[in-house]
Short mmCIF file of C-alpha atoms in Angstrom, two decimals:
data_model
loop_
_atom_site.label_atom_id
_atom_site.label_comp_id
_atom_site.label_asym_id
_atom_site.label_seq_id
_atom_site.Cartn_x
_atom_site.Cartn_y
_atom_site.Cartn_z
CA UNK T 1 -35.74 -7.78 -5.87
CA UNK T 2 -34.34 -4.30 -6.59
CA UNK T 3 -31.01 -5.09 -8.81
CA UNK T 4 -29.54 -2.49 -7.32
CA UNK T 5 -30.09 -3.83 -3.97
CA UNK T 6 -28.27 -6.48 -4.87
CA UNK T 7 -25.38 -4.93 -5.62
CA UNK T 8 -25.35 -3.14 -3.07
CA UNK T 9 -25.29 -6.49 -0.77
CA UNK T 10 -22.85 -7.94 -2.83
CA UNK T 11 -20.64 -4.73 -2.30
CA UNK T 12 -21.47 -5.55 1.20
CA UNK T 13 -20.33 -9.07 0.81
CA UNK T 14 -17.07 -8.68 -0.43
CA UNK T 15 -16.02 -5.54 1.76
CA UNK T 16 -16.84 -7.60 4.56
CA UNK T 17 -15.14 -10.85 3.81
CA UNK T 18 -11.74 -8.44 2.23
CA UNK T 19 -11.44 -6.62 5.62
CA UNK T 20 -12.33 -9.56 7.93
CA UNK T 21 -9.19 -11.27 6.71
CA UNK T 22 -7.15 -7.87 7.53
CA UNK T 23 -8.28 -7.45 10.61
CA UNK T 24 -8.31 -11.41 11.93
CA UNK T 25 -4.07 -10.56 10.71
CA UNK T 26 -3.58 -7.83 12.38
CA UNK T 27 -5.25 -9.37 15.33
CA UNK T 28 -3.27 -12.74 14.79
CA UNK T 29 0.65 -11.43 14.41
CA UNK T 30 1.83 -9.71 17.82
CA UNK T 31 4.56 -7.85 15.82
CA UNK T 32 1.69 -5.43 13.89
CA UNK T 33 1.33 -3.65 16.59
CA UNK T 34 2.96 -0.38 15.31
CA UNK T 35 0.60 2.78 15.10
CA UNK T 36 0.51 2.46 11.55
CA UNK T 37 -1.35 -0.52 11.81
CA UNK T 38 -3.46 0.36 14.63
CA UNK T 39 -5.03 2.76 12.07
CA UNK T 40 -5.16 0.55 9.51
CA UNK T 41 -6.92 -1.86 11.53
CA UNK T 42 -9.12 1.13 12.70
CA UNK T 43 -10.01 1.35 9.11
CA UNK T 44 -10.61 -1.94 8.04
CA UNK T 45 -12.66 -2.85 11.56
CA UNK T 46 -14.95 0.58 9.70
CA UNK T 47 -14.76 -1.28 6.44
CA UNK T 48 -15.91 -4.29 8.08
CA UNK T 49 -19.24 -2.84 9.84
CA UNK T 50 -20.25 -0.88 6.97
CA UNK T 51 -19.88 -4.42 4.84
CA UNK T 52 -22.07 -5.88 7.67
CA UNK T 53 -24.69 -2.65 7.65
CA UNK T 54 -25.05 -3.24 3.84
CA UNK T 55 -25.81 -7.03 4.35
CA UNK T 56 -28.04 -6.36 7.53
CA UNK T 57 -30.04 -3.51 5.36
CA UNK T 58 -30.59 -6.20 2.39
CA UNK T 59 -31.80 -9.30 4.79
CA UNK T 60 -34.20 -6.42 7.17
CA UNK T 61 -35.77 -4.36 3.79
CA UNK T 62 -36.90 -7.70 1.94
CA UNK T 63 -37.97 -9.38 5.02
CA UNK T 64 -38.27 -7.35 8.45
CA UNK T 65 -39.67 -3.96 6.80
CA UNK T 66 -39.91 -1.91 10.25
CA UNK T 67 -39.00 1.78 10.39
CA UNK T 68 -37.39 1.62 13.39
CA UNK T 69 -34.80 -1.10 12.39
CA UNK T 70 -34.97 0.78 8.83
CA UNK T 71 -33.94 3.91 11.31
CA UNK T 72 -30.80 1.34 13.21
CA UNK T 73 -29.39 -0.09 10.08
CA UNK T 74 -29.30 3.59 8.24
CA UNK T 75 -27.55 5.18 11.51
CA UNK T 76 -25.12 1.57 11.60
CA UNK T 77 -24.00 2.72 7.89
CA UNK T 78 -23.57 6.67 8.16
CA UNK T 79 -21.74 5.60 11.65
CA UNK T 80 -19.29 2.93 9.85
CA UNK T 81 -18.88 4.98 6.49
CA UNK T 82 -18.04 7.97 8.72
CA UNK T 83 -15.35 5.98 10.77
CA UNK T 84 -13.65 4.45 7.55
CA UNK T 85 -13.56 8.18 6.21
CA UNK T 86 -12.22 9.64 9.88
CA UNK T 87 -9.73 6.57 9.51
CA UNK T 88 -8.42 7.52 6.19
CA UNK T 89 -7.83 10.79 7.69
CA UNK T 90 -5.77 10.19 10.37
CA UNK T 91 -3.48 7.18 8.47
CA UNK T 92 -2.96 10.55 6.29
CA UNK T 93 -2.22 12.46 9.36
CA UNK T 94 -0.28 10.06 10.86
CA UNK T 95 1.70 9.66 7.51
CA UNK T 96 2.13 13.43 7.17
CA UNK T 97 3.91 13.56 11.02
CA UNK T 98 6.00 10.32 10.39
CA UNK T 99 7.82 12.47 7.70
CA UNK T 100 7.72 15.83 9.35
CA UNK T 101 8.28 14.67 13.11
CA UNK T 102 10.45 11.35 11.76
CA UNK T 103 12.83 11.68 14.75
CA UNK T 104 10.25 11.39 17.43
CA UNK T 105 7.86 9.24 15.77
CA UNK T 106 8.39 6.18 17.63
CA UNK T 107 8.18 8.38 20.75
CA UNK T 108 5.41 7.63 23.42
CA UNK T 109 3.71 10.53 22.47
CA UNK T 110 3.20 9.25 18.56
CA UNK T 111 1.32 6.30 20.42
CA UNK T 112 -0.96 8.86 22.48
CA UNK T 113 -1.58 10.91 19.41
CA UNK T 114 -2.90 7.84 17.51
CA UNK T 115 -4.71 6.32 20.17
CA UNK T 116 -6.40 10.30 20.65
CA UNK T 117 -7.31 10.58 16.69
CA UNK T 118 -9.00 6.95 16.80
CA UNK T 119 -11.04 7.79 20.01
CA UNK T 120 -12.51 11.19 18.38
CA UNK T 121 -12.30 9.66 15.16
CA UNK T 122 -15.08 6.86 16.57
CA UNK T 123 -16.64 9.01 18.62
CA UNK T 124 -17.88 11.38 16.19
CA UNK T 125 -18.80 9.17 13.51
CA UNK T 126 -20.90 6.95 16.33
CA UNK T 127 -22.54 10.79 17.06
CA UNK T 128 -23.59 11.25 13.54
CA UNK T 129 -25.18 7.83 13.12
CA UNK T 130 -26.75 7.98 16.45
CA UNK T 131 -28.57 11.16 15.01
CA UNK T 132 -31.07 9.35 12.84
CA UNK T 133 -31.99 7.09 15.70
CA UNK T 134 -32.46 9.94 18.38
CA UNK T 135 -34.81 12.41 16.10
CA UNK T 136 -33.10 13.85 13.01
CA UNK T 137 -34.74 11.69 10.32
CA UNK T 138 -38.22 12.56 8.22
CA UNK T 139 -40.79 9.68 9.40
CA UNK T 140 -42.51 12.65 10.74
CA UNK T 141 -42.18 14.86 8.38
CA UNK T 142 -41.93 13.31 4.54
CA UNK T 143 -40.95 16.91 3.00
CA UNK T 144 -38.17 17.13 4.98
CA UNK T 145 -36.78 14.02 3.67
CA UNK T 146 -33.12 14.00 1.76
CA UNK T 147 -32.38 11.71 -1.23
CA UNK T 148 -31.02 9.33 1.46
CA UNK T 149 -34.23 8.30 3.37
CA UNK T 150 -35.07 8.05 6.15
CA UNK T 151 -32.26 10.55 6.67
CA UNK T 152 -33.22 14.15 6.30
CA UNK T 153 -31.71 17.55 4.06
CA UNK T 154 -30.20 19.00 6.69
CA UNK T 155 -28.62 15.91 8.20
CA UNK T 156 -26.80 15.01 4.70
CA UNK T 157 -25.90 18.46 4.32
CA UNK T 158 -23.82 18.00 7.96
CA UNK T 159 -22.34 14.74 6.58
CA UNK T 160 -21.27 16.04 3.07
CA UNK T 161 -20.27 19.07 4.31
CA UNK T 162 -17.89 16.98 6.97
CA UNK T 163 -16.33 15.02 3.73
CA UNK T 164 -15.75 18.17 1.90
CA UNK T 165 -13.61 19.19 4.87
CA UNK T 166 -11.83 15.89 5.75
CA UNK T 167 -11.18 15.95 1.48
CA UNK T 168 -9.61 19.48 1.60
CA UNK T 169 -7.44 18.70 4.62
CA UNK T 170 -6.82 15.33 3.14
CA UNK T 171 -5.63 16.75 -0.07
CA UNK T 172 -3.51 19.96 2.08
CA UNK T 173 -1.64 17.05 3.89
CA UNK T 174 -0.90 14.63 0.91
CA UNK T 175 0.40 18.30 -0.99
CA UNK T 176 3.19 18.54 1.93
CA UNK T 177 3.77 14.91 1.86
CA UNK T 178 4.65 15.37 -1.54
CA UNK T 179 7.08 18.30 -0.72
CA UNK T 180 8.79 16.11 2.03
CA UNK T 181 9.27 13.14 -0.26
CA UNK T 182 10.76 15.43 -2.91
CA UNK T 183 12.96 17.23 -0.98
CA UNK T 184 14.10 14.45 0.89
CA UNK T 185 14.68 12.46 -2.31
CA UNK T 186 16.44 15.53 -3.64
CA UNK T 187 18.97 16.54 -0.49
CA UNK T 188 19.73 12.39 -0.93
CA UNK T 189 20.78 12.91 -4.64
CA UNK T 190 22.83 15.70 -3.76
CA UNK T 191 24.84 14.39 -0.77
CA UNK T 192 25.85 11.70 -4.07
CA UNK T 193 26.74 14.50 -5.86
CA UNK T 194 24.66 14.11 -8.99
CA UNK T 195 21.11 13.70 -9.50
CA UNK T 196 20.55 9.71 -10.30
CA UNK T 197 17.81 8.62 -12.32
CA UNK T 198 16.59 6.60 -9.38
CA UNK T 199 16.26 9.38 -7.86
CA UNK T 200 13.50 10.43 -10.57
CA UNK T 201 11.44 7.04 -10.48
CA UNK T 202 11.34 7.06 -6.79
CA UNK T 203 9.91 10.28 -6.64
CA UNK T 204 7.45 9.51 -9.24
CA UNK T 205 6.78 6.83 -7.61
CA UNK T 206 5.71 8.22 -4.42
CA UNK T 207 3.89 11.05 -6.30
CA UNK T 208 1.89 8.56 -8.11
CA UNK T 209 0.91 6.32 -5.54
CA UNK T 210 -0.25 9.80 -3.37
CA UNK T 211 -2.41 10.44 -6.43
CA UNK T 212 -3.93 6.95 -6.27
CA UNK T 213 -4.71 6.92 -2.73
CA UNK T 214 -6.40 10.02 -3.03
CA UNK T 215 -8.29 9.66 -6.50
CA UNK T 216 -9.75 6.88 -5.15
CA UNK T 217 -11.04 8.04 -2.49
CA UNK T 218 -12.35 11.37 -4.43
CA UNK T 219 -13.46 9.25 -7.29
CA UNK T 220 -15.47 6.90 -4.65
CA UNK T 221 -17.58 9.76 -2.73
CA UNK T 222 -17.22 12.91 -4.32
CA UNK T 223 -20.24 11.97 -6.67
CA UNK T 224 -22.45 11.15 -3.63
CA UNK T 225 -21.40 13.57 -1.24
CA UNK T 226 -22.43 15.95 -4.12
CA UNK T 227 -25.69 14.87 -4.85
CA UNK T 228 -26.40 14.47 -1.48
CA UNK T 229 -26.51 18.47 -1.72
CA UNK T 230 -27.83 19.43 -4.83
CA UNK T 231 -30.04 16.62 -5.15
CA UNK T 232 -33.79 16.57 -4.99
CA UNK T 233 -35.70 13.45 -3.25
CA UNK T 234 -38.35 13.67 -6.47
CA UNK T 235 -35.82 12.68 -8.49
CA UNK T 236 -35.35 8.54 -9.93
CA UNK T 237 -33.86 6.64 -6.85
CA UNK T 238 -31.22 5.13 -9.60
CA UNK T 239 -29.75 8.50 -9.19
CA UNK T 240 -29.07 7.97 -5.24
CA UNK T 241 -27.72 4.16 -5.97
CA UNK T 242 -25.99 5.07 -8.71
CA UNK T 243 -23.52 7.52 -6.65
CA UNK T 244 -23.70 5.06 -3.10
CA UNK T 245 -22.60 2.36 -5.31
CA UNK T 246 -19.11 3.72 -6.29
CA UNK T 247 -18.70 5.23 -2.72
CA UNK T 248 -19.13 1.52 -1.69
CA UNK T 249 -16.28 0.11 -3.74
CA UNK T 250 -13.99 2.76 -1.60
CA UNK T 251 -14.13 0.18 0.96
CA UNK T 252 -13.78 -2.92 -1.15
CA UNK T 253 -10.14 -0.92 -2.55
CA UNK T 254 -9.16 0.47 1.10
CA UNK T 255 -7.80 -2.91 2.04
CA UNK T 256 -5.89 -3.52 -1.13
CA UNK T 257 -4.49 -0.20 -1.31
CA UNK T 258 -3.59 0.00 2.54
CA UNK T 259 -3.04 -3.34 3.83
CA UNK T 260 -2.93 -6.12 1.36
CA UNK T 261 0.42 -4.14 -0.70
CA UNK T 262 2.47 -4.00 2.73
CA UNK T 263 5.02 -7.04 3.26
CA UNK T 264 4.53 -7.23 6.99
CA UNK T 265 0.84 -8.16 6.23
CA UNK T 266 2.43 -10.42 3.05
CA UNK T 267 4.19 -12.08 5.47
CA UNK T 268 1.29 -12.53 8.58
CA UNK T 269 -1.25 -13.70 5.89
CA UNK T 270 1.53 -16.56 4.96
CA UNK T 271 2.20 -17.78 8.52
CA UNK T 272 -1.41 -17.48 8.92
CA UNK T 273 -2.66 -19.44 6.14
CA UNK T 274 0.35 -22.36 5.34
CA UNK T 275 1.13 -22.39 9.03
CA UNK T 276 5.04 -21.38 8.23
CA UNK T 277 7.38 -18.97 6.86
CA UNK T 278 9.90 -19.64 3.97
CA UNK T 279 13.06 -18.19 5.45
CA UNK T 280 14.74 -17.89 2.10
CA UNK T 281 11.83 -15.18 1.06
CA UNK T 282 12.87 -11.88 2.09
CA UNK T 283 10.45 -9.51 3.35
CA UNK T 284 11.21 -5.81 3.87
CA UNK T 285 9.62 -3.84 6.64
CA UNK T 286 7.79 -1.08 5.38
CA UNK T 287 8.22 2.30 7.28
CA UNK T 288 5.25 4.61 8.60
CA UNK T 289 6.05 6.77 5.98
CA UNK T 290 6.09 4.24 2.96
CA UNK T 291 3.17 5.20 0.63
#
């Protein structure tokens, strides 16, 4: 067994079982209904499948070694890493309107909006992993092949080039997020008259967490989305696990970062698991905008 294999179906093991349990509580508790969590349970159902892809790639490569199920578990992971990406994009967009638009955010048209990201969100990233499967791969053609086989150069290019974008729009929207949350935090202190120092640590607060959430996710695929482009398929495989790896563990912290920290899920993952609700615990209801 390949070590790195392993990990990688270990990865697989844990993102699964981490956004399972999200999305069986969004599923269970009528009240997360909210668009917020619609796209968080966009993302973790993408979490989930490429969890499931990593597993099904371990079991088929060590005992069903076929090319064309090689070809259908490869196109189920670029498909399910592409959705979790396109989700993370539009809980960013979404958070971006809730503070620009916050008057009309509950409005019908909010729900459409949503409901319109997810759709293209889905249907692109089922596109790109249907490409393998229908042609674009280098079983033919072995010197055509990308440090991601079967998959070929030009077809990672597409995909890295498509993070690179979603990671500059990503980082444009979290940069006016962080303007809103400032100014708002700012025209609060002055309606008091004087600037408290509350007014400081929640703003640093916010900041901070925006530079989390988007670290992360840089720290997770920037390495393989790069050498995905630069890289040559004659160099060491360790090379190509040694930057999926990390881009893995994006999905094993997604859940944490976006579901697991908010109270309403606190609270749904109680009733769900003890079967009641301590009334004398108070639970706050996190906003759309709440980072």
């Amino acid at each position: 067994l390949n070590p790195w294999d392993v990990m990688l179906c270990v990865s697989g093991t844990a993102i699964a079982c981490e956004n399972a349990l999200v999305v069986a509580i969004i599923c269970y508790s009528p009240a997360l209904r909210t668009p917020m969590f619609v796209l968080v349970g966009s993302l973790a159902t993408a979490d989930l499948l490429a969890g499931l892809g990593l597993i099904l790639n371990f079991v088929f490569h060590y005992v069903i070694r076929s090319e064309t199920v090689n070809l259908l578990t490869v196109g189920f992971l670029v498909a399910s890493f592409a959705a979790s990406v396109s989700s993370l994009l539009a809980i960013t967009v979404d958070r971006y309107l809730s503070l620009y638009n916050a008057l009309t955010y509950y409005s019908e048209r909010t729900v459409l909006c949503i409901h319109t990201m997810l759709a293209g969100a889905w249907g692109v990233s089922l596109c790109l992993g249907l490409l393998p499967v229908l042609g674009w791969n280098c079983l033919q053609d072995r010197t055509s092949c990308s440090v991601v086989r079967p998959l070929t150069k030009s077809n990672v290019t597409l995909l890295s080039a498509s993070f690179f974008l979603i990671f500059l729009i990503m980082l444009h929207l979290y940069i006016e997020i962080c303007k809103i949350v400032c100014r708002h935090a700012h025209q609060i202190a002055l309606q008091q008259h004087f600037l408290t120092a509350s007014h400081y640590v929640t703003t640093k607060k916010g900041v901070s967490t925006l530079a989390i959430i988007l670290g992360t996710f840089g720290a997770s695929w920037l390495p393989f989305a790069i050498y995905c482009v630069v890289g040559d398929p004659d160099y060491p495989a360790v090379y190509t696990y040694a930057t999926l790896l990390p881009a893995t563990y994006n999905s094993m912290i997604n859940p944490i970062i976006y579901a697991y920290r908010n109270q309403e899920i606190q609270r749904s993952m109680w009733v769900l698991f003890c079967g009641c609700f301590q009334a004398k615990v108070s639970f706050r209801s996190r906003s759309p905008s709440d980072v």
